[in-house]
Short mmCIF file of N, CA and C in Angstrom, two decimals:
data_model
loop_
_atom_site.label_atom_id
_atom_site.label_comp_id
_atom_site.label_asym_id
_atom_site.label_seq_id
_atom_site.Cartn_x
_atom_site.Cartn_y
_atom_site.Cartn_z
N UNK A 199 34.91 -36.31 -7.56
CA UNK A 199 34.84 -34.89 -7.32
C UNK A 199 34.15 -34.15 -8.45
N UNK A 200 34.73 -34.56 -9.72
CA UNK A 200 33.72 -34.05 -10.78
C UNK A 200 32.55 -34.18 -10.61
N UNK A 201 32.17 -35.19 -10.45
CA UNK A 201 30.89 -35.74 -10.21
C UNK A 201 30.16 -34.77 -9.32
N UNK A 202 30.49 -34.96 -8.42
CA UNK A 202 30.04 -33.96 -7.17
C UNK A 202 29.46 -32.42 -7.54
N UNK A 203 30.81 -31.64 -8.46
CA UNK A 203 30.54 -30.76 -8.98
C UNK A 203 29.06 -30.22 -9.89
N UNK A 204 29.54 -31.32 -11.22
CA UNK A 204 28.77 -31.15 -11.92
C UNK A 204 26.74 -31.42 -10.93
N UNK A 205 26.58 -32.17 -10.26
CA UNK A 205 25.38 -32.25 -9.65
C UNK A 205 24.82 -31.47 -9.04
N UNK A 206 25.70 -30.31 -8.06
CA UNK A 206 25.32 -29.53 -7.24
C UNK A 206 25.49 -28.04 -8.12
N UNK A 207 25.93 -28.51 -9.53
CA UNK A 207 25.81 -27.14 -9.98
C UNK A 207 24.69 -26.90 -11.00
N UNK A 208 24.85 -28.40 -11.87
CA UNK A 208 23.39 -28.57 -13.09
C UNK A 208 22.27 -28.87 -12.51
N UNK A 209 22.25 -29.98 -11.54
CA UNK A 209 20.69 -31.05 -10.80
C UNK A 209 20.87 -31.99 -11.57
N UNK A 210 20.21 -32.87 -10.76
CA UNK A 210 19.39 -34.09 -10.71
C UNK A 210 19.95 -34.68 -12.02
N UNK A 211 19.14 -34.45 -12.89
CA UNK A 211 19.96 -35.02 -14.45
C UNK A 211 21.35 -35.25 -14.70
N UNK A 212 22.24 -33.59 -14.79
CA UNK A 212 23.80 -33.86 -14.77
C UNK A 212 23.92 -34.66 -13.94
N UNK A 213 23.88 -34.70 -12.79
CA UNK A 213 24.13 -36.00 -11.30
C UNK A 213 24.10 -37.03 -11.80
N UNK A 214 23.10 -37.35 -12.40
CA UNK A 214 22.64 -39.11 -12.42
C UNK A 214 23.18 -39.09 -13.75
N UNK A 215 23.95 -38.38 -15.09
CA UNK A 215 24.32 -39.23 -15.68
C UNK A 215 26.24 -39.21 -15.54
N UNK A 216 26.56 -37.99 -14.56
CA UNK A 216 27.89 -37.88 -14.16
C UNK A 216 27.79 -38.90 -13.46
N UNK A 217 26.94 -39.64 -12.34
CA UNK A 217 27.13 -40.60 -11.81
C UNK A 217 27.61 -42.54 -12.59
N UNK A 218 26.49 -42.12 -13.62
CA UNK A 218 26.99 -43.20 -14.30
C UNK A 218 27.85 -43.04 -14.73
N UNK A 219 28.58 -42.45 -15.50
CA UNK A 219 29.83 -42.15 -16.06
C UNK A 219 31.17 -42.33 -15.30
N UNK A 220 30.71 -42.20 -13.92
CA UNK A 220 31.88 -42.29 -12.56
C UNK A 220 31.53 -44.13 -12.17
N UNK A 221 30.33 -44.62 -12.27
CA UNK A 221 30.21 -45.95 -12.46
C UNK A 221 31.36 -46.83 -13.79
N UNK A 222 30.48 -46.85 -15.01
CA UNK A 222 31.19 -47.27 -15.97
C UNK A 222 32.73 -47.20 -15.65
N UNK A 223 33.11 -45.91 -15.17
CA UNK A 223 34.98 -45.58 -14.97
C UNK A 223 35.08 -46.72 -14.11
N UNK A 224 34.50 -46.54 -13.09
CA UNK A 224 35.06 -47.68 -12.05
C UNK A 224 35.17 -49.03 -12.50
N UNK A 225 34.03 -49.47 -13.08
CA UNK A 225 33.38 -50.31 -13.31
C UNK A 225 34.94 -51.03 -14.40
N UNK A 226 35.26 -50.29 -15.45
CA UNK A 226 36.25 -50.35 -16.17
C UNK A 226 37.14 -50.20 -15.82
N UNK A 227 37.84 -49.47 -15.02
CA UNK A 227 39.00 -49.25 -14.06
C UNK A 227 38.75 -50.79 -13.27
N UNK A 228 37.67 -51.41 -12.73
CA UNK A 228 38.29 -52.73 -11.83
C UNK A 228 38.20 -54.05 -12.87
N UNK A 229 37.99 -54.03 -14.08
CA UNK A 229 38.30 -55.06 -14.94
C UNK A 229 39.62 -54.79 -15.57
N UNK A 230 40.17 -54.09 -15.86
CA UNK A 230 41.75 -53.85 -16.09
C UNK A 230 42.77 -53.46 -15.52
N UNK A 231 42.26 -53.42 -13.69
CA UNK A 231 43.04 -53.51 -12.82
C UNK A 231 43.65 -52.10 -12.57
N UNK A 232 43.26 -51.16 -13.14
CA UNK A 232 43.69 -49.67 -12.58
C UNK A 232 42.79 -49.30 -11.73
N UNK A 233 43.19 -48.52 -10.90
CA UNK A 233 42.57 -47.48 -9.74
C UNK A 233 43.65 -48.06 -8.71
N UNK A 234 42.57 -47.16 -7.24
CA UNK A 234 42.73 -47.35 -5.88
C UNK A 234 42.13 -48.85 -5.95
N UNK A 235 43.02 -49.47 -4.97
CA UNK A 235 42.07 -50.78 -4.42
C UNK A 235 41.11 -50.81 -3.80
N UNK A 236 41.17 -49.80 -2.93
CA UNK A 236 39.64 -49.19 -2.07
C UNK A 236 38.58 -49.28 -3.05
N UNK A 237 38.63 -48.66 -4.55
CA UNK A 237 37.67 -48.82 -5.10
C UNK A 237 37.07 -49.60 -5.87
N UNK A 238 38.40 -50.31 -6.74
CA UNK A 238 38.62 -51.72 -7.27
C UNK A 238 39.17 -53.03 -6.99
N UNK A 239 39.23 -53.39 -5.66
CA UNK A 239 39.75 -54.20 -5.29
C UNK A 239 39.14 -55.63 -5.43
N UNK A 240 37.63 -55.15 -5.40
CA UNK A 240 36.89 -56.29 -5.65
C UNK A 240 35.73 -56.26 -6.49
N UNK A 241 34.80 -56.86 -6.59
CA UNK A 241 33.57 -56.57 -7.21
C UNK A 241 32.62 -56.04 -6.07
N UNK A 242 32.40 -55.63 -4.70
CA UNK A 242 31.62 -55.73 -3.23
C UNK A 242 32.11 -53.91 -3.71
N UNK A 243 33.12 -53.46 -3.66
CA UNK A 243 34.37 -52.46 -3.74
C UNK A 243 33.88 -51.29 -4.76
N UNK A 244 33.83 -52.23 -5.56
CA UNK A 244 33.10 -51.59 -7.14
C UNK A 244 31.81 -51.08 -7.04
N UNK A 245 30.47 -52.13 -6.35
CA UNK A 245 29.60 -51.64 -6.25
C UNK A 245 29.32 -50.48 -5.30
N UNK A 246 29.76 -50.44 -4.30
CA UNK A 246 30.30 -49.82 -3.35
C UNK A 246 30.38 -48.41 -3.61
N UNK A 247 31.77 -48.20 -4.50
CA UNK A 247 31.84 -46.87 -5.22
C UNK A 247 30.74 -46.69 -6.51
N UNK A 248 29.95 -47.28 -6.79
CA UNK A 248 29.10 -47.07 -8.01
C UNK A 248 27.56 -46.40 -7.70
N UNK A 249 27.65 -47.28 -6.05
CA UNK A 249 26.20 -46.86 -5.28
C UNK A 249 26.52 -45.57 -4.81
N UNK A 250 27.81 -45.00 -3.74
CA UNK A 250 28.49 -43.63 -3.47
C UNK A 250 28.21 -42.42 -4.60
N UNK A 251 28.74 -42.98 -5.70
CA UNK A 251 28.61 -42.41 -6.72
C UNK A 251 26.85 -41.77 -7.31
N UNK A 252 25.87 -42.56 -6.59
CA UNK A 252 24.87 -42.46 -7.46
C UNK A 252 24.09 -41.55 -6.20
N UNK A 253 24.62 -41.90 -5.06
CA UNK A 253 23.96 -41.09 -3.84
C UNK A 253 24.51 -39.68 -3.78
N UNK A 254 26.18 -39.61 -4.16
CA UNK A 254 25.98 -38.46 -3.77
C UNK A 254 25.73 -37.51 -5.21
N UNK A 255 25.27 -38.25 -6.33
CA UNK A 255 25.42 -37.33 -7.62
C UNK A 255 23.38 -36.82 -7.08
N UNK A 256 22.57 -37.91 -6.64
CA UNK A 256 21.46 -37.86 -6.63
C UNK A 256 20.92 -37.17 -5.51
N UNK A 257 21.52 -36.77 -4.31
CA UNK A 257 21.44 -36.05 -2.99
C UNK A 257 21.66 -34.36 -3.68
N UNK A 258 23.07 -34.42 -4.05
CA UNK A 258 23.58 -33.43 -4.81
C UNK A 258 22.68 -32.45 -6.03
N UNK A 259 22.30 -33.43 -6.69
CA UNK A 259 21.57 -32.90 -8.23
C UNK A 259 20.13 -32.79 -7.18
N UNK A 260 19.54 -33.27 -6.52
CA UNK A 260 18.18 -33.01 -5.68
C UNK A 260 18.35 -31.52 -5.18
N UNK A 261 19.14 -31.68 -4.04
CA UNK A 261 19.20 -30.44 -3.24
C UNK A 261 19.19 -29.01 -4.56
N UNK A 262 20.37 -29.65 -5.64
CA UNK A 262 20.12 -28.05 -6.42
C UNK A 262 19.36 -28.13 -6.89
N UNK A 263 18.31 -28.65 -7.43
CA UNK A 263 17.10 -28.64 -8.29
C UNK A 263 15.88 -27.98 -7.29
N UNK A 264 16.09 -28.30 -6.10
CA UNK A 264 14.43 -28.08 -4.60
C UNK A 264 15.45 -26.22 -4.43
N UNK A 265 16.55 -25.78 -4.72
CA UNK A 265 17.19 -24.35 -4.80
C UNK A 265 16.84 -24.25 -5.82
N UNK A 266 16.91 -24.75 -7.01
CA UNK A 266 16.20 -23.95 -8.29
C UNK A 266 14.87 -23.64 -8.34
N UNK A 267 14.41 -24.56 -7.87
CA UNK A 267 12.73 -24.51 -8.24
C UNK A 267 11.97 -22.83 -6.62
N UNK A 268 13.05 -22.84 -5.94
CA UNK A 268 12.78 -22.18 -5.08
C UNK A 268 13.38 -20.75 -5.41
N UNK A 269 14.32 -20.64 -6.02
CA UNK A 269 14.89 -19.57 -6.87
C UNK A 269 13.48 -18.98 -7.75
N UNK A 270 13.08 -19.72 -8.46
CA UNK A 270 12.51 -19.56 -9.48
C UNK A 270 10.76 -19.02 -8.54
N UNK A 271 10.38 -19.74 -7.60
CA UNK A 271 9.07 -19.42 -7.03
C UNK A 271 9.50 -17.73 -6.79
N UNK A 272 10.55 -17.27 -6.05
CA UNK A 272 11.01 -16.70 -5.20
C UNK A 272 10.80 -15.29 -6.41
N UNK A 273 11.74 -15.15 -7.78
CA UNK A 273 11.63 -14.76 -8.70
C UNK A 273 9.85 -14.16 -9.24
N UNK A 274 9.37 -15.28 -9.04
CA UNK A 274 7.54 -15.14 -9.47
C UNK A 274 6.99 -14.66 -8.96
N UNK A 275 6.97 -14.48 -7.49
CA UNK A 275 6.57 -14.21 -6.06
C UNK A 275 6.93 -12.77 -6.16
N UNK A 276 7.94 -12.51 -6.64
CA UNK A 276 8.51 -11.05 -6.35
C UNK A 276 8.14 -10.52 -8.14
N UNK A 277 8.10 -11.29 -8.63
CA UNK A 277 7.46 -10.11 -10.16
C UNK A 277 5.94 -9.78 -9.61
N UNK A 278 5.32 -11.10 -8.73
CA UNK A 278 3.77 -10.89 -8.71
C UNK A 278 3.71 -9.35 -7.57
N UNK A 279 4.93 -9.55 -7.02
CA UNK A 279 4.15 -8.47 -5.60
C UNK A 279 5.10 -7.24 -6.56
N UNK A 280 5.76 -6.85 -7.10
CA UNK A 280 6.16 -6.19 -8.20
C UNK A 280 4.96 -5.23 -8.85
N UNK A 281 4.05 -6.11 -9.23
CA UNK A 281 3.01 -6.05 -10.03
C UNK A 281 2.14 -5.66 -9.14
N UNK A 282 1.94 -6.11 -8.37
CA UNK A 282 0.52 -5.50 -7.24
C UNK A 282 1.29 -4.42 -6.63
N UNK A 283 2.02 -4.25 -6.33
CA UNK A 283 2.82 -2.95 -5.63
C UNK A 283 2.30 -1.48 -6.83
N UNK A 284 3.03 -1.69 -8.46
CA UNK A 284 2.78 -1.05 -9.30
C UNK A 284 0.94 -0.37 -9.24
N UNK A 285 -0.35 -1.71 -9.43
CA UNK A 285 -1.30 -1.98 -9.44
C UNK A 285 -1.89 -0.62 -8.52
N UNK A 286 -0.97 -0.93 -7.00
CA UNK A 286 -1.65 0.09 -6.20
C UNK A 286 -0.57 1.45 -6.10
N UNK A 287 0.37 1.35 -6.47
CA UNK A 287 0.37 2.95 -6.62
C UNK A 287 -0.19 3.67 -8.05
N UNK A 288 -0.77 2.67 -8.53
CA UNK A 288 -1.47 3.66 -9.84
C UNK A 288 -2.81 3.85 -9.13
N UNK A 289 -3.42 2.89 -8.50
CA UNK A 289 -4.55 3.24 -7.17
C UNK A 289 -4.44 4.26 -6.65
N UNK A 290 -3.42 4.46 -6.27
CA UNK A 290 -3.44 5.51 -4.77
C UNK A 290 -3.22 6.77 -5.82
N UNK A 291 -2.49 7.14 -7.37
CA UNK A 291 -2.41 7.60 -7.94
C UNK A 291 -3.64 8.65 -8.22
N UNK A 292 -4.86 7.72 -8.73
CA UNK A 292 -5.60 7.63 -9.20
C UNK A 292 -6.89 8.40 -8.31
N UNK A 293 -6.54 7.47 -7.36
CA UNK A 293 -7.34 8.28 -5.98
C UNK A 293 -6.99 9.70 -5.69
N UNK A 294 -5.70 10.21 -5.85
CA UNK A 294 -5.09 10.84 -5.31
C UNK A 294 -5.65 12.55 -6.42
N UNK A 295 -5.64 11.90 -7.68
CA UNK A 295 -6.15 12.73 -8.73
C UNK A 295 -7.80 13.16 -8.46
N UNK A 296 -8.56 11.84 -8.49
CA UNK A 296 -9.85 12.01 -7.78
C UNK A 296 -10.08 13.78 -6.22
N UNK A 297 -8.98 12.99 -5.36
CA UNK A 297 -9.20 14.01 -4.35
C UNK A 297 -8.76 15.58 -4.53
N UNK A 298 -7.83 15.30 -5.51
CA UNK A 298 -7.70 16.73 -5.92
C UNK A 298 -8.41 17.51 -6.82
N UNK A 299 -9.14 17.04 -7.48
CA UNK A 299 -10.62 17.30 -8.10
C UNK A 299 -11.24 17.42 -7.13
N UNK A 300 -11.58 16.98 -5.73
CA UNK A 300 -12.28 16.71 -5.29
C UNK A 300 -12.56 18.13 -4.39
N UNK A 301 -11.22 18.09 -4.03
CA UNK A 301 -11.04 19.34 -2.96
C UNK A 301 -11.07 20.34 -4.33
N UNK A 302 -10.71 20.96 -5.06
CA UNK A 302 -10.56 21.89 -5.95
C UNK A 302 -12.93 22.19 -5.95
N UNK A 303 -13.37 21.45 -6.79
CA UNK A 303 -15.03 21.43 -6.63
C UNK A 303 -15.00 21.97 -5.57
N UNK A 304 -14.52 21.13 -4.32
CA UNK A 304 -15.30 21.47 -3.01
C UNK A 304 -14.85 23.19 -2.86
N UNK A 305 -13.56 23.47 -3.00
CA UNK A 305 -13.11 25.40 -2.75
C UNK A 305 -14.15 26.13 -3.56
N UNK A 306 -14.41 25.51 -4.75
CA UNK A 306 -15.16 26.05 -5.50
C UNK A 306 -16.87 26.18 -4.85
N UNK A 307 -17.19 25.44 -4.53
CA UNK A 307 -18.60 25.31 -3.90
C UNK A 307 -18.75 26.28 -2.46
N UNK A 308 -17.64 25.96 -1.95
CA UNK A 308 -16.79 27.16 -0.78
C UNK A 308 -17.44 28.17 -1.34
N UNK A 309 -16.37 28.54 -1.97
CA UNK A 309 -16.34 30.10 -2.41
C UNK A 309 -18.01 30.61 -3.15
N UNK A 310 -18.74 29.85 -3.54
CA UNK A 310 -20.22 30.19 -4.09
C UNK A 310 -20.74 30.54 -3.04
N UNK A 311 -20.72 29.04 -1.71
CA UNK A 311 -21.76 29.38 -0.65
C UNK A 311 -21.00 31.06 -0.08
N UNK A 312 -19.95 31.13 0.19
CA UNK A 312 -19.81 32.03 1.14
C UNK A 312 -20.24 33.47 0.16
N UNK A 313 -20.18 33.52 -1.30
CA UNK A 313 -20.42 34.79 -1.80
C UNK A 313 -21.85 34.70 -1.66
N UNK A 314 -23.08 33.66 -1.51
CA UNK A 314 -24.15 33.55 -1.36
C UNK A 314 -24.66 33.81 -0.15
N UNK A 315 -23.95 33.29 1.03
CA UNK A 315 -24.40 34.00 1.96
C UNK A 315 -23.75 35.40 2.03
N UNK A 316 -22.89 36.03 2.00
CA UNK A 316 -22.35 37.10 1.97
C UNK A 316 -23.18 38.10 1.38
N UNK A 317 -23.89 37.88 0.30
CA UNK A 317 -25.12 38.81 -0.39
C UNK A 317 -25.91 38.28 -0.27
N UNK A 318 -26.67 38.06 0.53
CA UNK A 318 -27.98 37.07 0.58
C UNK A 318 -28.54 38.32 1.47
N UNK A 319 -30.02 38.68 1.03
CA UNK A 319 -30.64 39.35 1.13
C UNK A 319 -31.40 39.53 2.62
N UNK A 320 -31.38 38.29 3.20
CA UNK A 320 -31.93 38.11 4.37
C UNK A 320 -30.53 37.68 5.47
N UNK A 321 -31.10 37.78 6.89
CA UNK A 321 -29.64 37.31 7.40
C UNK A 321 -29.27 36.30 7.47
N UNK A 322 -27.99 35.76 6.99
CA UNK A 322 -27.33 34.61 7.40
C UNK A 322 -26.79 34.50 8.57
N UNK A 323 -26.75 33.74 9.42
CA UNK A 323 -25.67 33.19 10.29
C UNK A 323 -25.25 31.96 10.78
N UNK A 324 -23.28 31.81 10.92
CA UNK A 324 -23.68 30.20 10.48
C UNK A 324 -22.66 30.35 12.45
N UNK A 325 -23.20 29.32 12.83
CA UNK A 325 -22.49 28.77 14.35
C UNK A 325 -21.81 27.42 13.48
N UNK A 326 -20.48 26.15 14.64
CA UNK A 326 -20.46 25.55 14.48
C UNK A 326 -21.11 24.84 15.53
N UNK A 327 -20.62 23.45 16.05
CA UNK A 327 -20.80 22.33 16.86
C UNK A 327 -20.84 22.83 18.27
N UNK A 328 -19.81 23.86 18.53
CA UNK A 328 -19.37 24.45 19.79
C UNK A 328 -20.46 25.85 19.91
N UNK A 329 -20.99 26.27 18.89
CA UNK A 329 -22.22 26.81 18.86
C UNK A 329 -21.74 28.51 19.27
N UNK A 330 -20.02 28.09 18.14
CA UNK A 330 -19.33 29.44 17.99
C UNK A 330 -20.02 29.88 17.08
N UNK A 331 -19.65 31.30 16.73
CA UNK A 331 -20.11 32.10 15.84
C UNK A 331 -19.16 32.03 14.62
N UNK A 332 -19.18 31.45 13.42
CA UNK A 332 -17.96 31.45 12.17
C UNK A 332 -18.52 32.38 11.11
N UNK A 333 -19.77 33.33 10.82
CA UNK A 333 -20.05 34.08 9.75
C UNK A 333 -21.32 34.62 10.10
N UNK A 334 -21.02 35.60 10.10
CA UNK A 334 -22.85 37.17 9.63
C UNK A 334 -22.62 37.56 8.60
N UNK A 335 -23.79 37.95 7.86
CA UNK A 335 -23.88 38.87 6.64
C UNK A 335 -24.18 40.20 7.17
N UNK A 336 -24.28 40.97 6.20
CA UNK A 336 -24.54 42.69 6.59
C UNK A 336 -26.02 42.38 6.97
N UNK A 337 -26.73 41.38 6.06
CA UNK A 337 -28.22 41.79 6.08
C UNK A 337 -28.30 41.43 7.79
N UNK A 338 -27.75 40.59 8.32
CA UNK A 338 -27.87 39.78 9.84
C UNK A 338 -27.63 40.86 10.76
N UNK A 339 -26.61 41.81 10.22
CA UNK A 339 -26.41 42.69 11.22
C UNK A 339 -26.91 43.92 11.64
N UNK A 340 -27.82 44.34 10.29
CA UNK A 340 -28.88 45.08 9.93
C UNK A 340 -29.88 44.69 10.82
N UNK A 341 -29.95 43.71 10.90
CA UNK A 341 -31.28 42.74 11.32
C UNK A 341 -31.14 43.23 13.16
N UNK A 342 -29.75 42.63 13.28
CA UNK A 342 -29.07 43.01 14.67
C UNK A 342 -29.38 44.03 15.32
N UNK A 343 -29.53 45.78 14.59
CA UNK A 343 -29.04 47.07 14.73
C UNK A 343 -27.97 47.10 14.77
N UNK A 344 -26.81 46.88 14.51
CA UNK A 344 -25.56 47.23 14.25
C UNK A 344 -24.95 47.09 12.93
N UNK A 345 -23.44 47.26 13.38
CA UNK A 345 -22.54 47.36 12.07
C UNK A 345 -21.59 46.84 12.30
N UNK A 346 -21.51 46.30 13.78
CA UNK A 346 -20.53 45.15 14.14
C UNK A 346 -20.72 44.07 15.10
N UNK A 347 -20.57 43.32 15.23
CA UNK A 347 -20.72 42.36 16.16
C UNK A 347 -19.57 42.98 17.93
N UNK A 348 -21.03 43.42 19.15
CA UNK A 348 -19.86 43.51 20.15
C UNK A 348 -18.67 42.48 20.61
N UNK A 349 -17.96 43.40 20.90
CA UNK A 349 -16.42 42.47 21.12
C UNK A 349 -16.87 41.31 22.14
N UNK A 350 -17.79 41.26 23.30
CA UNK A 350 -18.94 40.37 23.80
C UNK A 350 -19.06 39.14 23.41
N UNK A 351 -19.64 39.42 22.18
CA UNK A 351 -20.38 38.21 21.37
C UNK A 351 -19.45 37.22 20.23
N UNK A 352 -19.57 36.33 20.98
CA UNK A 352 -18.61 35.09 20.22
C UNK A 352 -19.19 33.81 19.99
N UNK A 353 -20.36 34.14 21.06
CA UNK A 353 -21.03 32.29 20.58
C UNK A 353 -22.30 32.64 20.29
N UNK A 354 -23.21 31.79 19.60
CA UNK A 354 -24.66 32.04 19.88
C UNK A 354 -25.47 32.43 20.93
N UNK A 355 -24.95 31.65 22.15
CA UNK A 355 -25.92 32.24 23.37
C UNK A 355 -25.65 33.77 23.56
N UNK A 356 -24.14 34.53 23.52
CA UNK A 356 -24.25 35.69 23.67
C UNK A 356 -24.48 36.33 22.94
N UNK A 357 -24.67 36.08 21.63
CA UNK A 357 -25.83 36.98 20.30
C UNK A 357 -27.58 37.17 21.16
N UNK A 358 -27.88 35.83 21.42
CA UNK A 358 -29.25 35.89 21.53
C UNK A 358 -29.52 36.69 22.58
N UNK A 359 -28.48 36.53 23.99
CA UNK A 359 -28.91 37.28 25.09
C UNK A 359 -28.17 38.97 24.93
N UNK A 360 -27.34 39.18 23.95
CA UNK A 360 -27.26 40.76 24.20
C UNK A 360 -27.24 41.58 22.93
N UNK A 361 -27.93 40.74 21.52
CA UNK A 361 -28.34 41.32 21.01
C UNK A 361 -29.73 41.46 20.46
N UNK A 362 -30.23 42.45 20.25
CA UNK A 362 -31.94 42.48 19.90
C UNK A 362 -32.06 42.30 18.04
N UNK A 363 -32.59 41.15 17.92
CA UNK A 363 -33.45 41.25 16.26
C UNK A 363 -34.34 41.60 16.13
N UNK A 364 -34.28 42.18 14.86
CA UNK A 364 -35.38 43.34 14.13
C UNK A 364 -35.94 42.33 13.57
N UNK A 365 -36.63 42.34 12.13
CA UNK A 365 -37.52 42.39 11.44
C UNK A 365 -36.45 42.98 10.48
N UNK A 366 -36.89 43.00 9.07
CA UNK A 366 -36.97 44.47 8.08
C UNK A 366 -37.92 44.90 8.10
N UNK A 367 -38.77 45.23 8.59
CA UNK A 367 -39.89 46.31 8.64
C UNK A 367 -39.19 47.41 10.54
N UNK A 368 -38.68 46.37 11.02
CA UNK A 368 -38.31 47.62 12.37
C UNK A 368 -38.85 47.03 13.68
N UNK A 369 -39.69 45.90 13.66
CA UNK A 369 -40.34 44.88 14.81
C UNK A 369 -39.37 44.05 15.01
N UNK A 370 -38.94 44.21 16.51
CA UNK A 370 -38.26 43.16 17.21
C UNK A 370 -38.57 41.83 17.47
N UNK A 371 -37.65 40.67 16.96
CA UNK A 371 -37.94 39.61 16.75
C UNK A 371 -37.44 39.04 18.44
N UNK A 372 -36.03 38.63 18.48
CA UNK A 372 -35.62 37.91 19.37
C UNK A 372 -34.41 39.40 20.53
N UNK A 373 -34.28 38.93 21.55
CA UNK A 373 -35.15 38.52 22.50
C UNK A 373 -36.47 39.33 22.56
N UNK A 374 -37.52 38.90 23.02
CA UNK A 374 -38.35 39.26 23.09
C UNK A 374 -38.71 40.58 24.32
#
């Protein structure tokens, strides 16, 4: 039982030399006639318990050693993804600093274009994709004859068809 113990708790090594040690006992226990007879009864008896002894110290000390060594991968495995986990949130960190620079420039570049078109001497006007209307300048609306955009006009096509462009000189550009 010691035996047993010590194998499945140290490995392989403790096993095999608790095993011998549970040998020699026997071994000495059936030349001076102490023990069980089961174990010393004969010399067949002896070997018997000496081979028991060496299987289960060596089954025993195996199995915990293939749990240690798997303990130990398991341990490595998890410092390594530990480490790459860390790796990428200083990534995403990092990135994350990037985009906020990124967007901060970009408000900034915002805010230039729109004070640029906003005073820009000639008319601006910007449509998007849907070929809505998102910005006029004064000069555009000058350009227009007005001072506001009619309540009408929301996309480009209804600028072009119901309002008339000037020139700055006073010559009508579009529609014609």
């Amino acid at each position: 039982g010691t035996m047993a113990v010590a194998a499945a708790s140290c490995g392989l090594r403790v096993g095999m030399v608790a095993a011998g040690l549970a040998t020699l006992y026997t071994i000495f226990s059936h030349t001076v006639g102490f023990g069980p007879d089961t174990m010393t009864g004969s010399p067949l008896r002896t070997m018997a318990a000496a081979g028991l002894a060496f299987l289960v110290g060596g089954t025993l000390g195996y199995e915990h050693d293939v749990r240690d060594r798997l303990v130990r991968t398991l341990k490595r495995r998890d410092q390594e993804l530990s480490a790459a986990r860390k790796r990428l949130e200083e990534r995403v960190l990092l990135t994350t600093e990037h985009l906020d620079l990124t967007r901060t420039e970009l408000g900034h570049a915002r805010y230039q274009m729109e004070q640029a078109m906003t005073h820009a001497p000639i008319g601006v006007v910007a449509i998007n994709v849907d070929r809505q209307l998102t910005f006029i300048n004064e000069a555009a609306l000058s350009q227009f004859g007005c001072e506001a955009l009619p309540d009408n006009v929301s996309n480009w096509d209804a600028l072009v068809r119901e309002v008339r462009i000037f020139d700055p000189q006073g010559a009508r550009i579009l529609p014609p």
